[in-house]
Backbone as CSV, one residue per row, in Angstrom:
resi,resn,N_x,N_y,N_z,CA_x,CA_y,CA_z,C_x,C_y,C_z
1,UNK,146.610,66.094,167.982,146.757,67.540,167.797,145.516,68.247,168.321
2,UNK,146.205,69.642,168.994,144.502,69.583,169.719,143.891,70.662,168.190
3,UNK,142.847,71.302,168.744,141.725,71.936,167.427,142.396,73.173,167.286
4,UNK,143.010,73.968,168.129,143.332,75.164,167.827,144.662,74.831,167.231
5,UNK,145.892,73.765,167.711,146.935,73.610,166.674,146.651,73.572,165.074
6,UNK,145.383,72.202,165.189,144.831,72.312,163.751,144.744,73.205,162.888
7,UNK,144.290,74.639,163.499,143.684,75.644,162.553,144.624,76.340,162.480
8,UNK,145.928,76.230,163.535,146.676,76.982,163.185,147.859,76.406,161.920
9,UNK,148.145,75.033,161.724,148.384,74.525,161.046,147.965,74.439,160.023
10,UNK,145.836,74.974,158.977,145.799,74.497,158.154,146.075,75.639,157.881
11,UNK,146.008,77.287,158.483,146.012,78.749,158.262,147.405,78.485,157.407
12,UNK,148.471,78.175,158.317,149.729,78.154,157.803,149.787,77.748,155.843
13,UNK,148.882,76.555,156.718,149.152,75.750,154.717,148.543,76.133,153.779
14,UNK,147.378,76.565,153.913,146.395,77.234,153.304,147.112,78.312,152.661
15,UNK,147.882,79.490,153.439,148.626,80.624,152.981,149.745,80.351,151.999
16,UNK,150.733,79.465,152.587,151.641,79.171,151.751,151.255,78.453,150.535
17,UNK,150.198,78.137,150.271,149.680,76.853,149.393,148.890,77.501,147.883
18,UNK,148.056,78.975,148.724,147.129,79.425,147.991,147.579,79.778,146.437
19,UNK,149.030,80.366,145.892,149.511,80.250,144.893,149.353,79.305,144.071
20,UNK,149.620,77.970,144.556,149.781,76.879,143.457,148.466,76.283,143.416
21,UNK,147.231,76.497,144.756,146.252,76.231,144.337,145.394,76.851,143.284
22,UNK,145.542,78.126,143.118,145.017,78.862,142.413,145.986,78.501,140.790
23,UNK,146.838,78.735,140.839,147.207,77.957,139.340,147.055,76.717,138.814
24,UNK,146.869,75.946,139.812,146.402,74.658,139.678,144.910,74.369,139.080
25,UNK,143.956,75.625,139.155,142.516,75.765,139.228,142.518,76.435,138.484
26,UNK,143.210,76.896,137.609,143.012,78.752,136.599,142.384,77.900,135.488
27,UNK,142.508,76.842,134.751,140.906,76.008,133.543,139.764,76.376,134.672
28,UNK,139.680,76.207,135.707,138.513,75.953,136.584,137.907,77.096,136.888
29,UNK,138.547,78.575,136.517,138.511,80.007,136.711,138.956,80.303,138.101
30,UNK,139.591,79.691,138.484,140.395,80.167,139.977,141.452,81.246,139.339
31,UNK,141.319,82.289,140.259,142.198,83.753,140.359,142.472,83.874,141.668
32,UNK,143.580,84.619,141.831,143.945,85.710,143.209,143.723,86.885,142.529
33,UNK,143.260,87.711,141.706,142.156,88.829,141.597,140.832,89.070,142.374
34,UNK,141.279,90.173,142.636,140.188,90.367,143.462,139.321,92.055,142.842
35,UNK,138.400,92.700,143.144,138.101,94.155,143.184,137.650,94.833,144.460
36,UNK,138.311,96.148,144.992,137.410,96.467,145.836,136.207,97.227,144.857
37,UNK,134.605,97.116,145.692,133.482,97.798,145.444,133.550,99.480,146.292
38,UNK,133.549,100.219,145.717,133.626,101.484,147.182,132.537,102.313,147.194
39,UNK,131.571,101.668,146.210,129.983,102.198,146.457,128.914,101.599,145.844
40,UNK,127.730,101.894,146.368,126.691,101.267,145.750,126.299,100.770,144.184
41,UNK,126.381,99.675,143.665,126.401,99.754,142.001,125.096,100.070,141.883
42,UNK,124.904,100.699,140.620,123.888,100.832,139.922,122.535,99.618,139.520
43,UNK,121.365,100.284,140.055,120.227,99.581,139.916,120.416,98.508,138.644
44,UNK,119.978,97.040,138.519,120.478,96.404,137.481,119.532,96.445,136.662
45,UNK,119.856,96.345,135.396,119.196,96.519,134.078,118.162,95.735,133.356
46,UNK,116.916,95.849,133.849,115.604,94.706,133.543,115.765,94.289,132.093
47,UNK,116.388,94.721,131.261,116.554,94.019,130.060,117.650,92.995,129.554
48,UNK,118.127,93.155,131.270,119.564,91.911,130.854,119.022,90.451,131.544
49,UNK,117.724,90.803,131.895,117.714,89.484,133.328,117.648,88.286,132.456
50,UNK,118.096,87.054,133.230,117.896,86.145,132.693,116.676,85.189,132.402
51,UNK,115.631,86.007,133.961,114.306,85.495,133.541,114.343,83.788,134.162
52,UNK,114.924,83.830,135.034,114.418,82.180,135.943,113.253,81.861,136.321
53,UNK,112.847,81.099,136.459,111.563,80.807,137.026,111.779,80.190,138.377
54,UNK,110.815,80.754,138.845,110.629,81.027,140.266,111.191,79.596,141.123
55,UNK,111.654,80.001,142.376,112.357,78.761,143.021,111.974,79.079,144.387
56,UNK,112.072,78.148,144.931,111.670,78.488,146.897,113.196,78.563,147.229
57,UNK,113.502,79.372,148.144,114.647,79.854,149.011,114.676,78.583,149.908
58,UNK,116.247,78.277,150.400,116.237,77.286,150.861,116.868,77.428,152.539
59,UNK,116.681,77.343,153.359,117.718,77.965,154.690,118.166,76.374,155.333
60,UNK,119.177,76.180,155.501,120.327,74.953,156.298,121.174,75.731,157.005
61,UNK,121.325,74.726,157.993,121.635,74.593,159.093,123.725,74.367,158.425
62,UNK,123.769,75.265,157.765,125.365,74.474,157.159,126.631,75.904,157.160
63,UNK,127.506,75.170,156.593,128.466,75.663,156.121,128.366,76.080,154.853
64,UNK,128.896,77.423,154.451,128.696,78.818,153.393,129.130,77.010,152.370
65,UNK,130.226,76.766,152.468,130.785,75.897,151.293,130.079,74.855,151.117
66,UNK,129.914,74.375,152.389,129.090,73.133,152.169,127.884,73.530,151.125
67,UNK,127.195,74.419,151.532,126.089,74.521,150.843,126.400,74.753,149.341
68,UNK,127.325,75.587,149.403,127.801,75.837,148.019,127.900,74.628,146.985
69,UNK,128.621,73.278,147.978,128.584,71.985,146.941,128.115,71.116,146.705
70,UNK,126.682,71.527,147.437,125.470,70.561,147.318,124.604,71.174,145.972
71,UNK,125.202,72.192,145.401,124.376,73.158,144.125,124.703,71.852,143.211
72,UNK,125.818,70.968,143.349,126.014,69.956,141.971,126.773,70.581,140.932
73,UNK,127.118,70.038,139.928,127.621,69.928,138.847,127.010,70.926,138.131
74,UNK,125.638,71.178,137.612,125.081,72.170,136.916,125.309,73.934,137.360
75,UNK,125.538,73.922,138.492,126.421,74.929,139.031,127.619,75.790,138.961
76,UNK,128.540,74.688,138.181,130.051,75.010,138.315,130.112,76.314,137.492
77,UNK,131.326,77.799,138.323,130.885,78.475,137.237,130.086,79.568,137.396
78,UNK,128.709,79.420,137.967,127.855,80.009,138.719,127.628,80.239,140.118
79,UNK,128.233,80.022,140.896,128.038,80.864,142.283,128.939,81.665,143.262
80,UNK,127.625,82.239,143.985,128.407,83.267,144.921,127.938,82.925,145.750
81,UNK,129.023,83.405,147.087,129.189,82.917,148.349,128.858,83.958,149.161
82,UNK,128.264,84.384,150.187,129.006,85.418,150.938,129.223,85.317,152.002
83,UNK,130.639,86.256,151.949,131.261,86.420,153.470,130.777,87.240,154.042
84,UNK,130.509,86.665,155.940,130.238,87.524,156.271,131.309,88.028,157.042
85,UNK,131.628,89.958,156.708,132.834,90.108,156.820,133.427,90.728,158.013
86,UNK,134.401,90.985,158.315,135.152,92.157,159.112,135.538,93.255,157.687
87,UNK,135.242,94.572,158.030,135.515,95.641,157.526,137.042,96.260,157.822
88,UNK,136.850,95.840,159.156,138.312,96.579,159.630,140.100,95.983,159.186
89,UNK,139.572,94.409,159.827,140.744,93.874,159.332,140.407,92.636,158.364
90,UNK,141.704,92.482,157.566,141.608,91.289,156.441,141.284,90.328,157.391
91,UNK,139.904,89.349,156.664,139.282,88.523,157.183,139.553,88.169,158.955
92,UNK,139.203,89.062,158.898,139.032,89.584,160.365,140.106,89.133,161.441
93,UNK,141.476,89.426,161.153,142.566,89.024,161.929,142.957,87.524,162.206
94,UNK,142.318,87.088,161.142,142.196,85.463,160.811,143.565,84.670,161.505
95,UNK,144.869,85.348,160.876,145.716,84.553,161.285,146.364,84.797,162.922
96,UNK,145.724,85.393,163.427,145.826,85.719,164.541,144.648,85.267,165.635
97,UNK,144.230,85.435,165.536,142.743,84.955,165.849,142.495,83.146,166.034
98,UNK,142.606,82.656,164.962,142.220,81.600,164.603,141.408,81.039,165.173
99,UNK,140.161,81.903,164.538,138.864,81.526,165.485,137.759,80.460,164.032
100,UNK,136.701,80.557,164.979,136.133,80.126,163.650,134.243,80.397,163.580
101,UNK,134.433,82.024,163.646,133.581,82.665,163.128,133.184,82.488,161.415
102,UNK,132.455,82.477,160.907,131.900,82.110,159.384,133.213,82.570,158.096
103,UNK,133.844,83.931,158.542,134.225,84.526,157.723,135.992,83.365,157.775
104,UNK,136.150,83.629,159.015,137.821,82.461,159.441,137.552,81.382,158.994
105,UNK,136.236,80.757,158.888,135.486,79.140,158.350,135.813,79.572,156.913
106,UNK,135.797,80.377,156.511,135.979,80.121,154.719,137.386,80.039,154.515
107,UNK,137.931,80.789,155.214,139.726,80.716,155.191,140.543,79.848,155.427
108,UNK,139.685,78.948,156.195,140.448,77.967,156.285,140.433,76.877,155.234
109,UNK,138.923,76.821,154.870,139.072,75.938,153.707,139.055,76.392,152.129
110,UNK,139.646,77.606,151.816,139.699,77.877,150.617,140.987,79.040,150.368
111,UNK,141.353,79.567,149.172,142.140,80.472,148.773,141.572,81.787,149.230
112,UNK,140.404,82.162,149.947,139.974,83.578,150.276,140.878,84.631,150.546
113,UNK,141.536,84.207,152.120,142.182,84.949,152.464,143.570,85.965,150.977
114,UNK,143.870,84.794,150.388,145.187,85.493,148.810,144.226,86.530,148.353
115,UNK,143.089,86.565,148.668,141.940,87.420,147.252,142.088,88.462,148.391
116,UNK,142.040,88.665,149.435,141.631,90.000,150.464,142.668,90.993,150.530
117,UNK,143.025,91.835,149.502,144.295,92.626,149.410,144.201,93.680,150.936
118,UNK,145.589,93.301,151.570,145.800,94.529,153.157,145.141,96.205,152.381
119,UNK,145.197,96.439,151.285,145.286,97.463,150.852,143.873,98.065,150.989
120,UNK,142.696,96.998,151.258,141.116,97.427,151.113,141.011,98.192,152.757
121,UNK,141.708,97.591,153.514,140.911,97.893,154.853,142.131,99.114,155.774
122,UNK,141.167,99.200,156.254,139.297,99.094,156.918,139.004,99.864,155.932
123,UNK,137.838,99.860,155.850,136.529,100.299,155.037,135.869,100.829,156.274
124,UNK,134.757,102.184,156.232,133.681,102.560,157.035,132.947,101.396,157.009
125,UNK,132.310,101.089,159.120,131.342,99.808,159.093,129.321,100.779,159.008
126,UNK,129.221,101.938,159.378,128.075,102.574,158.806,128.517,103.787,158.653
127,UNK,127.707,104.882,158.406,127.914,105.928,156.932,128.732,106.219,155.855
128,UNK,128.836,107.073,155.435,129.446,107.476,154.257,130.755,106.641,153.910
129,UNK,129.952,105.875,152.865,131.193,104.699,152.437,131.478,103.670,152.919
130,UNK,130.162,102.981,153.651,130.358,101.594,154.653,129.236,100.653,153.189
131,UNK,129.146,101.315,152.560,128.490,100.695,151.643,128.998,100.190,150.552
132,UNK,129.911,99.067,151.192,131.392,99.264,150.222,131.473,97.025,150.296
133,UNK,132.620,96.560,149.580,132.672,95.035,149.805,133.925,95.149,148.738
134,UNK,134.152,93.517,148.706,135.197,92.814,148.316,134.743,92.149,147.122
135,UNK,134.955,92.032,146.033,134.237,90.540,144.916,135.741,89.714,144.805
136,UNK,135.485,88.700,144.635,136.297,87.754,144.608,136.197,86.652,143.255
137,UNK,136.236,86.798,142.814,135.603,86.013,141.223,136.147,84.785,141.423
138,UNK,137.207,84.066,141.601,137.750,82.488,141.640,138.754,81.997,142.850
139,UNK,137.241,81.996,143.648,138.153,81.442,145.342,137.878,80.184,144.606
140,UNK,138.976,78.731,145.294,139.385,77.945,145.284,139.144,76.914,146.568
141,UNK,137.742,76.100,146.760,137.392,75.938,148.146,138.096,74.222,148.110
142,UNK,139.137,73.861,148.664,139.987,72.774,148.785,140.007,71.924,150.049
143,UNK,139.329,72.207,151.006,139.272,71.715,151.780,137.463,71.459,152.904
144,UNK,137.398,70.577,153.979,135.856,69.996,154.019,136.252,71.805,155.229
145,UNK,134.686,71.249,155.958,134.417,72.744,156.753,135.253,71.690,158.438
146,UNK,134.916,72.950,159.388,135.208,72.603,160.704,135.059,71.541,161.455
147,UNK,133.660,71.334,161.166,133.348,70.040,161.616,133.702,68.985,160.835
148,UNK,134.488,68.979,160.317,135.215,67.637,159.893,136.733,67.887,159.646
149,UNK,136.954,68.669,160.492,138.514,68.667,160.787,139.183,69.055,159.621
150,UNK,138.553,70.161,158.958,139.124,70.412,157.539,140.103,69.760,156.779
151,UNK,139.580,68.620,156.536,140.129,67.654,155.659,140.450,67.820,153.891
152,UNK,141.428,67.827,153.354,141.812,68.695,152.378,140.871,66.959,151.286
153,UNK,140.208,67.955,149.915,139.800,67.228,149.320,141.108,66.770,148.222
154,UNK,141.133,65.772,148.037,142.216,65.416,146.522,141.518,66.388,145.212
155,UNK,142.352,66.732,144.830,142.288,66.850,143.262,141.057,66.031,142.344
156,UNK,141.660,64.758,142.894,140.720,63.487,141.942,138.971,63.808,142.532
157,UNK,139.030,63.935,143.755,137.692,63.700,144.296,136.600,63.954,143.509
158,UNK,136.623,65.590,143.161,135.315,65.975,142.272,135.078,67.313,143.212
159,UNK,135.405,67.053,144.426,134.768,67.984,145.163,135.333,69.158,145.560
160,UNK,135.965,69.617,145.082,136.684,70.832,144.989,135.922,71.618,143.648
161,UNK,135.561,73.064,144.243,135.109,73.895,143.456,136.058,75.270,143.509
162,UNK,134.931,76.287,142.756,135.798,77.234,142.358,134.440,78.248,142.256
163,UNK,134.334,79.046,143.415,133.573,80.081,143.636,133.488,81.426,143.661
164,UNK,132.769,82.283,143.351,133.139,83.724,143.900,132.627,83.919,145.043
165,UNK,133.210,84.892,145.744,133.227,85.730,146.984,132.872,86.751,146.939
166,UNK,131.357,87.165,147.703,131.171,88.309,147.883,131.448,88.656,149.278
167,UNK,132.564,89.934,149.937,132.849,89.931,151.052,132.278,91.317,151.093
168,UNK,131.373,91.551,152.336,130.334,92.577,152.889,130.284,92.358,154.116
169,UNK,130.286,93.182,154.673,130.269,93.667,156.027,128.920,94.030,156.798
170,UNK,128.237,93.731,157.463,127.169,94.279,158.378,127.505,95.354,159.378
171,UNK,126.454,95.988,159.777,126.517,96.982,161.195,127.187,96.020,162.122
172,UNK,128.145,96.603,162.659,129.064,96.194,164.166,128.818,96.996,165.587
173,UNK,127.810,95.710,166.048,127.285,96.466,167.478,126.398,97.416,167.273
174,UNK,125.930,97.502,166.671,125.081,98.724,166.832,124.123,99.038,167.937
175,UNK,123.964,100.023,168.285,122.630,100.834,169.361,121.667,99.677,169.383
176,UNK,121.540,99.565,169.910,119.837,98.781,169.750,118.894,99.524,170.612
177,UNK,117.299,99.396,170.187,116.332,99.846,170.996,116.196,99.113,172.454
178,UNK,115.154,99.477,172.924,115.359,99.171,174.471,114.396,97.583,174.230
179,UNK,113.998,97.457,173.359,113.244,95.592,173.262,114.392,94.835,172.838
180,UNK,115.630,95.504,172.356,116.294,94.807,171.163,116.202,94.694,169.870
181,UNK,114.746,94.867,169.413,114.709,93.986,168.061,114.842,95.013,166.844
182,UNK,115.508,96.125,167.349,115.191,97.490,166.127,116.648,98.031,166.283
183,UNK,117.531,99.204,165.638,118.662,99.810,165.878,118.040,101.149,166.414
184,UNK,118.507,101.215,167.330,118.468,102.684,167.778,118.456,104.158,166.823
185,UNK,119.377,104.299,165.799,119.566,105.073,164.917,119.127,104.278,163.811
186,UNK,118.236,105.050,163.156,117.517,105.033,161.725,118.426,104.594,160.518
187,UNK,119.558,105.738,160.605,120.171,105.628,159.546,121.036,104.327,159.408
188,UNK,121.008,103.609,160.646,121.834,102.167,160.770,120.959,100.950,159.558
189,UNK,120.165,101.610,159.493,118.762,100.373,159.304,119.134,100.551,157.581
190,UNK,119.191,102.264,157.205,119.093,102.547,155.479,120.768,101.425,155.242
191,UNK,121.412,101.700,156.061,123.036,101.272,155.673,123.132,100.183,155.415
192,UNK,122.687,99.111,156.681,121.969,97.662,156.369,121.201,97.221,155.405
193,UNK,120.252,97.980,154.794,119.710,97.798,153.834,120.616,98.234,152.150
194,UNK,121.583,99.321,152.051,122.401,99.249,151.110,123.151,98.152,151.030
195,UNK,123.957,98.178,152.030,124.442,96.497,152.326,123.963,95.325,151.806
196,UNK,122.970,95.182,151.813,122.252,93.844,151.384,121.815,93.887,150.193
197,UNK,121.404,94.920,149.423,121.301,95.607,148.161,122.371,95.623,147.249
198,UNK,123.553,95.600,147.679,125.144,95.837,147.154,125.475,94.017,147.242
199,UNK,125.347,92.778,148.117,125.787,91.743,147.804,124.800,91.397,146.555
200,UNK,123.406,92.052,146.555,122.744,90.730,145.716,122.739,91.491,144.143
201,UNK,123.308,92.275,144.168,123.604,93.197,142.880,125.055,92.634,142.247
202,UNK,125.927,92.811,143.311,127.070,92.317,143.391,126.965,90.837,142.125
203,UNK,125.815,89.689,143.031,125.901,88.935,142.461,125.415,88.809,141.094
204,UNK,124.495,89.728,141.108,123.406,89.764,139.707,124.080,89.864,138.363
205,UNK,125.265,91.404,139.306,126.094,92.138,138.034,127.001,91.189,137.206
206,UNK,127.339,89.857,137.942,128.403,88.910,137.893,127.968,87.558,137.196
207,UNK,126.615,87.883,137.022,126.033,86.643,136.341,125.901,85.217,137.269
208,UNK,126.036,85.142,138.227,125.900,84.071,139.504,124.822,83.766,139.713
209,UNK,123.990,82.231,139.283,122.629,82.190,139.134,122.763,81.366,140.414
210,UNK,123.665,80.614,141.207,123.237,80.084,142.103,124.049,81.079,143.489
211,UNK,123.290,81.350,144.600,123.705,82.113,145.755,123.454,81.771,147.205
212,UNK,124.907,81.957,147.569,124.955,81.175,148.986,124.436,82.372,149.930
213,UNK,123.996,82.485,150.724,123.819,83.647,151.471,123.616,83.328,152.909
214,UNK,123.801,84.497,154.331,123.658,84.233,155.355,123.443,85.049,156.033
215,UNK,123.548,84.671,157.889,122.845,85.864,158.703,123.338,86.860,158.721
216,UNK,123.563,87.906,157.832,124.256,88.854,157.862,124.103,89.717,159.324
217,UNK,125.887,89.687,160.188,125.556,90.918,161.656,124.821,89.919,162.185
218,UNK,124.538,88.721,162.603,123.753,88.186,163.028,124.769,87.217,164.702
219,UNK,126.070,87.414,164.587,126.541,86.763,165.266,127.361,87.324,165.850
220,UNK,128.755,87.536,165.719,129.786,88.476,166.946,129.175,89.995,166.989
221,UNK,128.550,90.448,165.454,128.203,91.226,165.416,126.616,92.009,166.332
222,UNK,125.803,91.212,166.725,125.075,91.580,167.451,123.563,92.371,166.701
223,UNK,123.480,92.332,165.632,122.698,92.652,164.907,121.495,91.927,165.224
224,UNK,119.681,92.434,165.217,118.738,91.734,165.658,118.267,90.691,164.372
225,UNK,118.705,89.251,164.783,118.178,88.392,163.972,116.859,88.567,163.500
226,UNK,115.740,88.595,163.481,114.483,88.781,163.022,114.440,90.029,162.114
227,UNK,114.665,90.972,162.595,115.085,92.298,161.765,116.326,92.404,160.641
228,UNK,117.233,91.871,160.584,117.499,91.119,159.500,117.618,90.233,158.333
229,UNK,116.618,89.186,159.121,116.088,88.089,158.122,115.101,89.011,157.676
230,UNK,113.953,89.936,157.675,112.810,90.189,157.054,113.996,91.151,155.969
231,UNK,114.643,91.995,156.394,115.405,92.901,155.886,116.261,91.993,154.381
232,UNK,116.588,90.935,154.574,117.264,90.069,153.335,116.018,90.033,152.531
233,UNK,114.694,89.331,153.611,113.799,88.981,152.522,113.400,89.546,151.705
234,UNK,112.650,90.895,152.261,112.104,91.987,151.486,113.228,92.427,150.124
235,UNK,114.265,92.648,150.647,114.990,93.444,149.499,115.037,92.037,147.870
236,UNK,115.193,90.723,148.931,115.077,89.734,147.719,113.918,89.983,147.156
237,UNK,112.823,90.094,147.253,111.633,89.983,146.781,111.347,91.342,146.188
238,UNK,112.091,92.166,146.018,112.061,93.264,145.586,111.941,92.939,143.881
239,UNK,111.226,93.599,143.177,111.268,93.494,141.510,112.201,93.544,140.928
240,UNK,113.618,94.300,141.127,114.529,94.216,140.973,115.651,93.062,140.655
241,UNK,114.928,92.418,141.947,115.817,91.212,141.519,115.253,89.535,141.065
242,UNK,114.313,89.966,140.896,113.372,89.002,140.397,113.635,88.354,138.840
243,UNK,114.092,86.841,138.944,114.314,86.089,137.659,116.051,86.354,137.501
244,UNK,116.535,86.889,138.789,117.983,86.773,138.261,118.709,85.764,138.759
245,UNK,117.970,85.055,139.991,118.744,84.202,140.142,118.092,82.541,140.393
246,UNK,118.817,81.603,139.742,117.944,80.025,139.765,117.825,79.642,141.084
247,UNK,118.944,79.298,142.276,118.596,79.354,143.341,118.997,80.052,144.412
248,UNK,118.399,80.063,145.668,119.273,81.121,146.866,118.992,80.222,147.788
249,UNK,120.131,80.199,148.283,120.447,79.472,149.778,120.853,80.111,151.065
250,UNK,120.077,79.952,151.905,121.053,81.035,153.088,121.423,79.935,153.776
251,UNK,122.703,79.175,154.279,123.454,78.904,155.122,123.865,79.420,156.881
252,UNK,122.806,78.761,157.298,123.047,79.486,158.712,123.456,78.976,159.762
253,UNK,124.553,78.784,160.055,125.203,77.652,160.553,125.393,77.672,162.256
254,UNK,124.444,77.423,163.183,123.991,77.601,164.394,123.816,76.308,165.383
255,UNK,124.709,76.027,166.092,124.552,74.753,167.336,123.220,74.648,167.570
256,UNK,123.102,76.722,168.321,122.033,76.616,169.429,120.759,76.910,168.269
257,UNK,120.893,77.099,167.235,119.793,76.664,166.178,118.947,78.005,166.293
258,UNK,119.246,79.050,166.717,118.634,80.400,167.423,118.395,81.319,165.990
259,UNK,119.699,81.714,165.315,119.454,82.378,163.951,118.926,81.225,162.904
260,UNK,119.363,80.192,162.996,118.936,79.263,161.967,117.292,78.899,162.155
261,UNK,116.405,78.747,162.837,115.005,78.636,163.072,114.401,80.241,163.221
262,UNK,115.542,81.445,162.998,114.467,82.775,162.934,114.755,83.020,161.176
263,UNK,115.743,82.262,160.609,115.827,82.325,159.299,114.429,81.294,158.897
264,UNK,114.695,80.321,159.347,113.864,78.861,158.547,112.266,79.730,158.568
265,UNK,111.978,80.288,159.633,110.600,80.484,159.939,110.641,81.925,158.980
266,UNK,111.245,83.089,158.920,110.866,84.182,158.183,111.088,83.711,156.480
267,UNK,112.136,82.614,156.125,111.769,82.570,154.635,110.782,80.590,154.699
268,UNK,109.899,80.767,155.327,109.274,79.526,154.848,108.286,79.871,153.766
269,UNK,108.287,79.096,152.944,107.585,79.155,151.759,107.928,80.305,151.103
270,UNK,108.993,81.323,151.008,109.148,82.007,150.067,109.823,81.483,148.751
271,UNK,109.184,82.048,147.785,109.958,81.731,145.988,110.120,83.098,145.897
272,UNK,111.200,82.958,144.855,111.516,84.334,144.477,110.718,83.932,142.771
């Protein structure tokens, strides 16, 4: 079978399937509930934090899930994922498409796509109201990633989890300056920065101590890698979100290793 039959074959099963996987998983907190977000939540509340002690950020070379199920057992329960999204269309014309950009990589191996109601999109991708996402409280990740021919895990295995989804959107294409490494328009930069402010709140608000995270806009999207990674960092390291979460992982999943070594190098040695 060649690779694109594959994906079009697991899309198929995956869709028809996602019902009984998700009831199959509801002890495990698997839902097809979903919420749309349609604005910025509220600064989170320093008297709810949980108060972690400090952890170094971790950046791989992986898959959003993969990474997700290397958190272990002490995990289950606790994490968030994020997608990185299409605004316009449900997971970005996935079944049409059948590509395998990060956001189509989660769809194929989990219940995502059942959680993405037609009813959210499009959403604005910058101003008024691009500051917006998807939560997903009990995706159902059932199957391995791309590079292993998304091989569906058994039941018995162990290795099937049950995650939330934070689906957020980055700037699409944006202006860039004449070096590249900046957006042309200012206000692209505040939007990006709500953006990234809104997943890790997202996660905070949700109680998710372990977090998958990635190059947000960093890939079809065209967004300047370096100016993004400092842009995640800073806002992580912000007081705000300090002690809310045990670990953070960014997942950056790169052949040519280009975003994944401008991630590795801007969070080396950071702890939150």
């Amino acid at each position: 079978m060649s690779k694109i039959a594959l994906r079009k074959t697991v899309a198929l099963d995956t869709i028809a399937r996602s019902p009984a996987l998700i009831q199959e998983h509801e002890p495990d907190g698997a839902t097809a509930l979903s919420s749309f977000v349609a604005q910025q939540l509220p600064t989170l509340d320093a008297s709810s934090c949980p108060g972690h002690s400090p952890s170094k950020v971790d950046v791989v070379n992986s898959d959003s899930f993969a990474a997700a199920r290397s958190f272990g057992d002490e995990a289950i329960g606790k994490i968030a994922v994020l997608n990185l999204a299409s605004d316009e269309y449900r997971a970005g014309g996935w079944t049409v498409s059948l590509s395998r950009t990060q956001e189509e990589a989660l769809c194929y191996s989990s219940t995502l796509y059942h959680t993405l109601s037609e009813e959210y999109y499009p959403w604005p991708n910058t101003g008024p109201g691009s500051v917006a996402g998807v939560y997903s409280p009990g995706v159902v990740v059932h199957r391995d990633n791309l590079d292993h021919e998304l091989v569906e895990f058994p039941r018995e295995s162990g290795k099937r989890i049950v995650v939330a989804v934070l689906t957020v959107a980055a700037p699409c294409n944006p202006r860039l300056t004449e070096d590249r490494q900046s957006f042309a328009d200012p206000s692209v930069l505040e939007d990006l920065r709500g953006k990234i402010r809104l997943v890790y709140r997202m996660a905070a608000s949700h109680r998710k101590k372990y977090i998958v995270l990635g190059a947000m806009g960093c890939g079809a999207y065209n967004c300047p890698s370096v100016l993004v990674a400092n842009e995640m960092k800073n806002i992580l390291l912000d007081n705000e979100f300090k002690g809310w979460f045990k670990k953070v992982t960014f997942a950056v999943y790169s052949k040519g290793r280009g975003n994944y070594d401008v991630f590795k190098e801007v969070f080396r040695d950071v702890v939150l």
